[in-house]
mmCIF file of C-alpha atoms in Angstrom:
data_model
loop_
_atom_site.group_PDB
_atom_site.id
_atom_site.type_symbol
_atom_site.label_atom_id
_atom_site.label_comp_id
_atom_site.label_asym_id
_atom_site.label_seq_id
_atom_site.Cartn_x
_atom_site.Cartn_y
_atom_site.Cartn_z
ATOM 1 C CA MET D 1 24.372 -40.966 41.688
ATOM 2 C CA ARG D 2 26.675 -37.927 41.641
ATOM 3 C CA ARG D 3 27.836 -38.723 38.103
ATOM 4 C CA ALA D 4 24.257 -38.982 36.895
ATOM 5 C CA ALA D 5 23.411 -35.620 38.476
ATOM 6 C CA ALA D 6 26.510 -34.002 36.936
ATOM 7 C CA LEU D 7 25.622 -35.419 33.525
ATOM 8 C CA LEU D 8 22.082 -34.031 33.795
ATOM 9 C CA VAL D 9 23.458 -30.586 34.660
ATOM 10 C CA LEU D 10 25.843 -30.663 31.684
ATOM 11 C CA LEU D 11 23.079 -31.769 29.333
ATOM 12 C CA GLY D 12 20.815 -29.031 30.661
ATOM 13 C CA VAL D 13 23.428 -26.345 30.092
ATOM 14 C CA ALA D 14 24.194 -27.650 26.589
ATOM 15 C CA GLY D 15 20.501 -27.622 25.723
ATOM 16 C CA CYS D 16 20.122 -23.969 26.681
ATOM 17 C CA GLY D 17 22.081 -22.760 23.680
ATOM 18 C CA GLY D 18 24.787 -21.475 25.994
ATOM 19 C CA GLY D 19 26.981 -18.718 24.711
ATOM 20 C CA SER D 20 29.518 -19.272 22.054
ATOM 21 C CA VAL D 21 30.546 -17.466 18.945
ATOM 22 C CA VAL D 22 29.865 -18.985 15.574
ATOM 23 C CA THR D 23 33.243 -18.796 13.798
ATOM 24 C CA PRO D 24 33.179 -15.955 11.254
ATOM 25 C CA PRO D 25 34.333 -16.661 7.714
ATOM 26 C CA ALA D 26 37.938 -15.957 6.769
ATOM 27 C CA GLY D 27 38.527 -13.111 4.378
ATOM 28 C CA PRO D 28 39.937 -9.616 3.980
ATOM 29 C CA PRO D 29 39.131 -6.876 6.506
ATOM 30 C CA ALA D 30 35.517 -5.710 6.178
ATOM 31 C CA THR D 31 33.832 -2.301 6.298
ATOM 32 C CA GLU D 32 30.523 -3.918 7.277
ATOM 33 C CA LEU D 33 29.913 -6.189 10.255
ATOM 34 C CA ARG D 34 26.697 -8.193 10.353
ATOM 35 C CA VAL D 35 25.930 -9.341 13.883
ATOM 36 C CA GLY D 36 23.384 -12.109 14.271
ATOM 37 C CA MET D 37 22.113 -12.301 17.846
ATOM 38 C CA ILE D 38 21.046 -15.849 18.620
ATOM 39 C CA ASP D 39 20.119 -17.188 22.069
ATOM 40 C CA TYR D 40 22.829 -16.736 23.618
ATOM 41 C CA ARG D 41 25.637 -16.153 21.156
ATOM 42 C CA PHE D 42 26.726 -13.891 18.308
ATOM 43 C CA GLN D 43 27.227 -14.866 14.690
ATOM 44 C CA LEU D 44 29.630 -12.443 12.976
ATOM 45 C CA SER D 45 30.065 -11.897 9.240
ATOM 46 C CA ALA D 46 33.771 -10.999 9.499
ATOM 47 C CA ALA D 47 36.778 -11.892 11.631
ATOM 48 C CA THR D 48 38.660 -8.637 10.929
ATOM 49 C CA LEU D 49 37.481 -5.065 10.338
ATOM 50 C CA THR D 50 39.020 -2.268 8.308
ATOM 51 C CA PRO D 51 40.118 0.708 10.473
ATOM 52 C CA GLY D 52 37.825 3.727 10.301
ATOM 53 C CA THR D 53 34.062 3.780 9.820
ATOM 54 C CA VAL D 54 32.341 0.407 9.955
ATOM 55 C CA THR D 55 28.643 -0.189 9.310
ATOM 56 C CA VAL D 56 27.097 -2.573 11.843
ATOM 57 C CA VAL D 57 23.897 -4.441 10.957
ATOM 58 C CA ALA D 58 22.480 -6.047 14.115
ATOM 59 C CA THR D 59 19.747 -8.656 13.639
ATOM 60 C CA ASN D 60 17.986 -10.468 16.455
ATOM 61 C CA ALA D 61 17.560 -14.009 15.156
ATOM 62 C CA GLY D 62 16.839 -15.321 18.654
ATOM 63 C CA SER D 63 13.669 -15.948 20.605
ATOM 64 C CA THR D 64 14.261 -13.305 23.320
ATOM 65 C CA GLU D 65 15.294 -9.648 23.343
ATOM 66 C CA HIS D 66 18.977 -8.890 22.644
ATOM 67 C CA ASP D 67 21.261 -5.948 21.916
ATOM 68 C CA VAL D 68 24.892 -5.538 20.995
ATOM 69 C CA VAL D 69 27.319 -3.129 22.653
ATOM 70 C CA LEU D 70 30.699 -2.516 20.989
ATOM 71 C CA THR D 71 33.690 -1.357 23.017
ATOM 72 C CA GLU D 72 37.393 -0.711 22.492
ATOM 73 C CA GLY D 73 39.108 -1.160 25.828
ATOM 74 C CA ASP D 74 36.820 0.539 28.352
ATOM 75 C CA THR D 75 35.260 2.915 25.792
ATOM 76 C CA GLU D 76 31.874 2.231 24.238
ATOM 77 C CA ILE D 77 31.996 3.028 20.524
ATOM 78 C CA GLY D 78 28.412 2.087 19.656
ATOM 79 C CA HIS D 79 25.375 0.001 20.485
ATOM 80 C CA SER D 80 22.050 -1.140 19.131
ATOM 81 C CA ASP D 81 18.721 -0.735 20.818
ATOM 82 C CA VAL D 82 17.363 -3.763 22.658
ATOM 83 C CA LEU D 83 15.715 -5.550 19.746
ATOM 84 C CA ALA D 84 12.708 -7.847 19.875
ATOM 85 C CA PRO D 85 12.986 -11.197 18.063
ATOM 86 C CA GLY D 86 13.194 -10.497 14.335
ATOM 87 C CA GLY D 87 14.279 -6.873 14.884
ATOM 88 C CA GLN D 88 17.116 -5.257 12.958
ATOM 89 C CA GLN D 89 19.093 -2.025 13.315
ATOM 90 C CA THR D 90 21.926 -0.471 11.304
ATOM 91 C CA PHE D 91 24.429 1.988 12.785
ATOM 92 C CA SER D 92 28.028 3.091 12.252
ATOM 93 C CA VAL D 93 31.070 3.017 14.520
ATOM 94 C CA ARG D 94 34.677 4.185 14.156
ATOM 95 C CA VAL D 95 37.260 1.519 14.947
ATOM 96 C CA THR D 96 40.923 2.081 15.787
ATOM 97 C CA PRO D 97 43.699 0.317 13.846
ATOM 98 C CA GLY D 98 44.999 -2.726 15.715
ATOM 99 C CA LEU D 99 42.623 -2.367 18.682
ATOM 100 C CA PRO D 100 40.199 -5.318 19.033
ATOM 101 C CA VAL D 101 36.483 -4.583 19.321
ATOM 102 C CA HIS D 102 34.568 -6.393 22.072
ATOM 103 C CA LEU D 103 30.882 -7.174 21.543
ATOM 104 C CA SER D 104 28.489 -8.002 24.367
ATOM 105 C CA CYS D 105 24.768 -8.190 25.065
ATOM 106 C CA SER D 106 23.715 -5.888 27.908
ATOM 107 C CA VAL D 107 20.396 -7.656 28.587
ATOM 108 C CA ALA D 108 20.548 -8.944 32.182
ATOM 109 C CA GLY D 109 22.403 -12.237 32.417
ATOM 110 C CA HIS D 110 23.187 -12.663 28.703
ATOM 111 C CA ASP D 111 26.879 -11.676 28.886
ATOM 112 C CA ALA D 112 27.326 -13.930 31.925
ATOM 113 C CA VAL D 113 26.177 -16.987 29.954
ATOM 114 C CA GLY D 114 28.611 -16.225 27.164
ATOM 115 C CA MET D 115 26.929 -13.729 24.853
ATOM 116 C CA HIS D 116 30.101 -11.838 23.993
ATOM 117 C CA ALA D 117 32.686 -11.892 21.224
ATOM 118 C CA GLU D 118 35.740 -10.071 19.940
ATOM 119 C CA VAL D 119 36.649 -9.006 16.422
ATOM 120 C CA ALA D 120 40.089 -7.865 15.279
ATOM 121 C CA VAL D 121 40.810 -4.567 13.537
ATOM 122 C CA ALA D 122 43.517 -4.464 10.873
ATOM 123 C CA THR D 123 46.529 -2.262 11.522
ATOM 124 C CA ARG D 124 46.001 -0.548 8.127
#
């Protein structure tokens, strides 16, 4: 009985689209980062960013509201508005050589279920 209950819980969590990051494509450092926000994960267009100014294009491809907040260490370097499904916003951030950028969704509970990611920044 316990095994059956545990299996049902695992299947329920898996069916919720629990947070994970869709692996970004390999390639050279990018000056543009497209962030797809899908219930409850990010899909990134690049694995590594070029130091300096980066254009971020955030698109909510999910069925609930999402945003993306970018930080380096404890410092917020940029964020989108909370976007309705289908919404899109473009903004720029400055990224530091060699310092990874953390992405998270600040909508209540989304980060806790795994809606966060990290992208590397080239050293130059």
